[in-house]
Amino acid sequence: MAEMKAVLFDRFGPPEVLYVGRRPVPAIGPEEVLVRVHAAGVNGGDLHDRTGKVRLVTGRAFPKGCGIDFAGEVAEVGAAVRGVREGRRVWGLLGRRTGSMAEYVAVGPRHLAPAPENLTPEEAVSLLAGAATALTALRDKAALQPGERLLVRGGSGGVGSVAVQVGRLLGAHVVALAGGRNLDFVRGLGAEEALDHRTTPLSALGRFDVVLDTVGTEQARVRRLLAPGGRMVAVTVDFDRPLAGIATVLGSLVHGKGRIRVFSGNPDSALLAEAARLAERGDLAPVVDTVHPLDGVADAQRALAAGGVRGKHVVRVAAQTGWPAGPSQRA
């Protein structure tokens, strides 16, 4: 049986538990597609998986893989799959599984779409999860309207940096909170106001029609920033105090100002295709912080945990051929 390289861990713990091991190349069923992975994103959920903070969901079976998003090319197509051909450049997410930091992944066609034709795999995967999350949160859940005031907490991160762009695209007045050294970066993405979250008290921010929280802490206080009719969408909770975070979300359903909306990200191919079109039109720009080799995943997770990220840390899984040069590589 053919084998492939994959990032694995055999126990919960610090970044040092991660290693590049070998696994069988997935055998696809008739309704699956085998994708040769070129790049994968490093997400906050990867850190929670590795430390065991979500073990009630992921279980204790080892070894476990890393990563949920990928950009690559179709290597094999199941007999019952239509509209997907071998060699097509694609991007996608594994749904509710992990393991995209591997040379191959097996995935259903509803979880992938043609990748943006103007981006490299690393650029594409830096945009993917953030675009799917931001479009769902701001457009579908919050129904953000032109002229409304939007607050993005964590405006320089993997989701926040794309949410700032989506907010601008939807015509909102975007205010972003980020670290002091990243304020110009966030303004460059389209935020009218970028404020240092360490030195700006919440009480000084005013009121907002929509709040997008990518941080998870102090959600009860942040919720008080909503104007009448305001909507708050939280894409994470405080994993150091998960029960308190869940209680805040549930409590918002019955009292106080504004229900906190949450959702479990599982985008379909239509949403991924829409994000690709927005990238090809230049409405959404890639947000690569650093590209790491496959055996540098531990360093990538340390860098993400340290904070101050600008966009996404990305792992290059394999060299690619046939992809166009992205914006950062053009003369």
Coordinates of C-alpha atoms in Angstrom, one line a residue:
M1 CA 0.0 0.0 0.0
A2 CA 1.3 3.4 -1.0
E3 CA 2.3 5.7 1.9
M4 CA 2.5 9.5 2.3
K5 CA 4.0 12.0 4.7
A6 CA 1.6 13.6 7.3
V7 CA 1.9 15.7 10.4
L8 CA 0.9 13.6 13.4
F9 CA 0.9 13.6 17.2
D10 CA 0.6 10.6 19.5
R11 CA -0.4 12.4 22.7
F12 CA -1.7 15.8 23.8
G13 CA 1.0 18.3 24.7
P14 CA 3.2 21.2 23.6
P15 CA 4.3 21.8 20.0
E16 CA 7.1 19.2 20.4
V17 CA 4.6 16.4 20.2
L18 CA 4.1 17.1 16.5
Y19 CA 6.2 15.1 14.0
V20 CA 6.1 14.1 10.3
G21 CA 5.2 10.5 10.1
R22 CA 3.9 8.2 7.4
R23 CA 0.3 7.0 6.8
P24 CA -1.3 5.1 3.9
V25 CA -2.5 7.2 1.1
P26 CA -6.3 7.4 1.6
A27 CA -8.3 5.0 -0.5
I28 CA -11.3 6.9 -1.9
G29 CA -14.9 5.7 -2.2
P30 CA -17.1 6.2 -5.3
E31 CA -18.3 9.6 -4.0
E32 CA -14.9 11.0 -2.9
V33 CA -12.0 12.8 -4.5
L34 CA -8.3 12.3 -3.7
V35 CA -6.5 15.6 -3.6
R36 CA -2.7 16.0 -3.7
V37 CA -2.1 18.7 -1.1
H38 CA 0.3 21.6 -1.9
A39 CA -0.4 23.9 1.1
A40 CA -2.4 23.9 4.3
G41 CA -3.3 26.6 6.8
V42 CA -2.4 26.8 10.5
N43 CA -5.5 27.6 12.5
G44 CA -6.3 28.2 16.1
G45 CA -8.3 25.0 16.2
D46 CA -5.0 23.1 15.5
L47 CA -3.6 24.4 18.8
H48 CA -6.7 23.3 20.7
D49 CA -6.6 19.9 19.1
R50 CA -3.0 19.4 20.0
T51 CA -3.4 20.5 23.6
G52 CA -6.5 18.4 24.2
K53 CA -8.8 21.3 24.9
V54 CA -11.4 19.8 22.6
R55 CA -10.8 16.2 23.4
L56 CA -14.5 15.6 24.2
V57 CA -15.1 16.3 20.5
T58 CA -12.0 14.8 18.9
G59 CA -11.6 11.8 21.3
R60 CA -8.5 10.2 22.5
A61 CA -7.6 7.9 19.6
F62 CA -4.1 8.4 18.3
P63 CA -2.3 9.2 16.2
K64 CA -4.1 12.3 15.2
G65 CA -3.5 14.5 12.2
C66 CA -3.4 18.3 11.9
G67 CA -5.1 20.9 9.7
I68 CA -8.6 21.4 8.2
D69 CA -8.0 23.4 5.0
F70 CA -5.9 22.8 1.9
A71 CA -5.0 23.9 -1.6
G72 CA -3.9 21.3 -4.2
E73 CA -4.8 19.4 -7.3
V74 CA -7.1 16.5 -7.9
A75 CA -5.2 13.2 -8.1
E76 CA -8.2 10.8 -8.5
V77 CA -11.9 11.0 -8.8
G78 CA -14.4 8.5 -7.5
A79 CA -16.7 6.7 -10.0
A80 CA -19.8 8.5 -8.8
V81 CA -18.4 12.0 -8.8
R82 CA -19.4 14.4 -11.6
G83 CA -18.0 17.8 -12.5
V84 CA -14.5 17.2 -11.0
R85 CA -11.5 16.2 -13.2
E86 CA -8.0 15.0 -12.5
G87 CA -5.4 17.7 -12.5
R88 CA -7.8 20.5 -11.5
R89 CA -6.5 23.0 -9.0
V90 CA -8.8 23.0 -6.0
W91 CA -9.2 24.3 -2.5
G92 CA -11.3 23.0 0.3
L93 CA -11.9 22.0 3.9
L94 CA -12.2 18.7 5.5
G95 CA -15.5 19.5 7.2
R96 CA -15.5 18.2 10.8
R97 CA -12.2 16.2 10.4
T98 CA -8.5 17.1 10.6
G99 CA -5.6 15.9 8.6
S100 CA -5.0 18.3 5.7
M101 CA -1.3 18.6 6.6
A102 CA -0.6 15.5 4.6
E103 CA 0.5 14.8 1.0
Y104 CA -3.0 13.5 0.1
V105 CA -6.5 13.9 1.5
A106 CA -9.8 12.2 0.6
V107 CA -12.8 14.6 0.6
G108 CA -16.3 14.7 -0.7
P109 CA -16.9 17.1 -3.7
R110 CA -19.2 19.3 -1.6
H111 CA -16.2 20.3 0.5
L112 CA -14.0 21.6 -2.4
A113 CA -14.2 24.0 -5.3
P114 CA -11.8 25.3 -8.0
A115 CA -9.1 27.4 -6.4
P116 CA -8.6 31.0 -7.4
E117 CA -6.7 31.1 -10.6
N118 CA -4.6 34.1 -9.7
L119 CA -3.2 32.8 -6.4
T120 CA -0.4 30.4 -5.4
P121 CA -1.4 27.5 -3.2
E122 CA 0.1 29.2 -0.2
E123 CA -1.8 32.5 -0.9
A124 CA -5.0 30.6 -1.6
V125 CA -5.0 28.6 1.6
S126 CA -4.2 31.8 3.6
L127 CA -7.6 33.1 2.5
L128 CA -9.8 30.0 2.5
A129 CA -11.0 29.4 6.0
G130 CA -11.2 33.1 6.9
A131 CA -13.3 33.9 3.8
A132 CA -15.7 31.1 4.4
T133 CA -16.1 32.1 8.1
A134 CA -16.3 35.9 7.4
L135 CA -18.9 35.6 4.6
T136 CA -21.1 33.3 6.8
A137 CA -20.8 35.4 9.9
L138 CA -21.2 38.9 8.4
R139 CA -23.4 38.4 5.4
D140 CA -25.5 35.3 6.4
K141 CA -25.7 35.4 10.2
A142 CA -25.4 39.2 10.9
A143 CA -26.9 40.5 7.7
L144 CA -24.4 43.4 7.7
Q145 CA -25.7 46.4 5.8
P146 CA -24.0 49.3 4.0
G147 CA -23.2 52.1 6.3
E148 CA -23.5 50.0 9.5
R149 CA -20.7 50.1 12.1
L150 CA -18.8 46.9 12.3
L151 CA -16.3 45.9 15.1
V152 CA -13.8 43.1 14.3
R153 CA -12.0 41.8 17.3
G154 CA -8.7 40.2 16.3
G155 CA -8.5 42.2 13.1
S156 CA -5.1 41.0 12.0
G157 CA -5.6 37.3 12.5
G158 CA -6.5 34.6 10.0
V159 CA -10.3 35.2 10.2
G160 CA -10.2 38.9 11.3
S161 CA -7.9 40.0 8.4
V162 CA -10.4 38.6 5.9
A163 CA -13.4 39.8 7.9
V164 CA -12.1 43.4 7.7
Q165 CA -12.1 42.9 3.9
V166 CA -15.5 41.4 3.8
G167 CA -16.9 44.2 6.0
R168 CA -15.4 46.8 3.6
L169 CA -16.8 44.9 0.6
L170 CA -20.3 45.0 2.2
G171 CA -20.1 48.7 2.7
A172 CA -19.7 48.9 6.4
H173 CA -17.7 51.3 8.5
V174 CA -15.1 48.9 9.8
V175 CA -13.4 49.3 13.2
A176 CA -10.8 46.7 14.0
L177 CA -9.0 45.8 17.2
A178 CA -5.5 44.4 16.8
G179 CA -2.0 44.6 18.3
G180 CA -0.2 47.9 18.1
R181 CA 2.4 46.9 15.5
N182 CA -0.4 45.6 13.2
L183 CA -2.6 48.7 13.0
D184 CA -1.2 49.9 9.6
F185 CA -1.6 46.4 8.3
V186 CA -5.3 46.3 9.3
R187 CA -5.9 49.8 7.8
G188 CA -4.4 48.6 4.6
L189 CA -7.0 45.8 4.5
G190 CA -9.8 48.3 4.6
A191 CA -10.5 49.3 8.2
E192 CA -11.4 52.9 8.6
E193 CA -10.3 52.7 12.2
A194 CA -7.6 50.3 13.7
L195 CA -7.1 50.5 17.5
D196 CA -4.7 48.8 19.8
H197 CA -6.6 46.3 21.9
R198 CA -4.1 46.6 24.7
T199 CA -4.5 50.3 25.2
T200 CA -8.0 51.0 24.0
P201 CA -10.7 50.4 26.7
L202 CA -13.9 48.8 25.5
S203 CA -15.9 51.7 27.0
A204 CA -14.2 54.1 24.5
L205 CA -15.3 52.3 21.4
G206 CA -18.9 53.5 21.1
R207 CA -21.7 51.4 19.8
F208 CA -21.8 49.0 16.9
D209 CA -24.5 47.5 14.7
V210 CA -22.4 44.3 14.3
V211 CA -19.6 42.8 16.3
L212 CA -17.5 39.9 15.0
D213 CA -15.6 38.3 17.8
T214 CA -12.6 36.1 16.8
V215 CA -11.0 36.3 20.2
G216 CA -13.5 34.6 22.6
T217 CA -12.6 36.4 25.9
E218 CA -14.8 39.0 27.7
Q219 CA -17.8 38.3 25.5
A220 CA -20.3 39.5 28.0
R221 CA -18.6 42.9 28.1
V222 CA -18.1 43.1 24.3
R223 CA -21.8 42.3 23.9
R224 CA -22.7 45.6 25.7
L225 CA -21.2 47.5 22.8
L226 CA -24.2 46.6 20.6
A227 CA -26.5 49.4 19.5
P228 CA -30.2 48.8 19.5
G229 CA -30.9 46.1 17.0
G230 CA -27.2 45.2 17.0
R231 CA -26.0 41.7 16.2
M232 CA -22.9 39.9 17.6
V233 CA -21.4 36.8 16.0
A234 CA -18.8 34.8 17.9
V235 CA -16.6 32.4 15.9
T236 CA -14.8 31.0 19.0
V237 CA -15.1 30.9 22.8
D238 CA -12.5 31.3 25.5
F239 CA -10.9 27.8 25.6
D240 CA -9.3 28.6 28.9
R241 CA -12.7 29.0 30.4
P242 CA -15.0 27.1 28.0
L243 CA -17.9 26.6 30.3
A244 CA -18.1 30.3 31.2
G245 CA -18.0 31.2 27.5
I246 CA -20.8 28.8 26.6
A247 CA -22.8 30.1 29.5
T248 CA -22.4 33.7 28.2
V249 CA -23.6 32.6 24.7
L250 CA -26.6 30.7 26.2
G251 CA -27.4 33.6 28.6
S252 CA -27.6 36.0 25.7
L253 CA -30.6 34.1 24.3
V254 CA -32.8 35.1 27.3
H255 CA -31.6 38.4 28.7
G256 CA -29.5 41.5 28.0
K257 CA -28.7 43.3 24.8
G258 CA -28.5 41.3 21.7
R259 CA -28.3 37.5 21.1
I260 CA -24.8 36.2 20.4
R261 CA -24.9 34.2 17.2
V262 CA -22.6 31.2 16.8
F263 CA -22.3 28.6 14.1
S264 CA -20.2 25.6 13.3
G265 CA -18.2 26.2 10.1
N266 CA -18.8 23.5 7.5
P267 CA -18.9 25.5 4.2
D268 CA -20.1 23.9 1.0
S269 CA -18.7 24.1 -2.5
A270 CA -20.9 27.0 -3.5
L271 CA -19.5 29.2 -0.7
L272 CA -15.9 28.1 -1.6
A273 CA -16.5 28.9 -5.3
E274 CA -17.9 32.3 -4.3
A275 CA -14.8 33.1 -2.2
A276 CA -12.6 32.1 -5.2
R277 CA -14.5 34.5 -7.5
L278 CA -14.0 37.3 -5.0
A279 CA -10.3 36.6 -4.8
E280 CA -10.0 36.5 -8.6
R281 CA -11.7 39.9 -8.8
G282 CA -9.3 41.3 -6.3
D283 CA -12.1 41.9 -3.7
L284 CA -10.3 39.6 -1.2
A285 CA -6.6 39.6 -0.9
P286 CA -4.4 36.8 0.4
V287 CA -3.0 37.3 3.9
V288 CA 0.1 35.2 4.3
D289 CA 2.2 35.8 7.4
T290 CA 4.8 33.1 7.0
V291 CA 5.2 30.0 4.9
H292 CA 6.7 27.0 6.8
P293 CA 8.0 23.6 5.6
L294 CA 6.1 20.5 6.5
D295 CA 8.6 19.7 9.3
G296 CA 8.2 23.2 10.6
V297 CA 4.6 22.8 11.9
A298 CA 5.7 23.0 15.5
D299 CA 7.4 26.4 14.8
A300 CA 4.3 27.6 13.0
Q301 CA 2.0 26.7 15.9
R302 CA 4.4 28.4 18.4
A303 CA 4.3 31.6 16.3
L304 CA 0.5 31.5 16.1
A305 CA 0.2 31.0 19.9
A306 CA 2.6 33.9 20.5
G307 CA 0.2 36.3 18.9
G308 CA 0.8 39.3 16.7
V309 CA 0.1 37.3 13.5
R310 CA -0.6 39.1 10.3
G311 CA -3.0 36.9 8.4
K312 CA -2.2 33.2 8.3
H313 CA 0.8 31.0 9.0
V314 CA 0.9 28.5 6.1
V315 CA 2.5 25.1 5.7
R316 CA 3.9 24.1 2.3
V317 CA 3.2 20.4 2.0
A318 CA 4.7 19.7 -1.4
A319 CA 6.1 21.7 -4.3
Q320 CA 3.6 22.5 -7.0
T321 CA 3.7 22.6 -10.7
G322 CA 1.3 24.3 -13.1
W323 CA 0.1 27.0 -10.7
P324 CA 0.3 30.6 -11.8
A325 CA 2.6 33.0 -10.0
G326 CA 0.6 34.8 -7.3
P327 CA 0.7 38.6 -6.7
S328 CA 3.7 38.3 -4.4
Q329 CA 5.7 36.6 -7.0
R330 CA 5.0 38.7 -10.0
A331 CA 7.4 41.3 -11.3

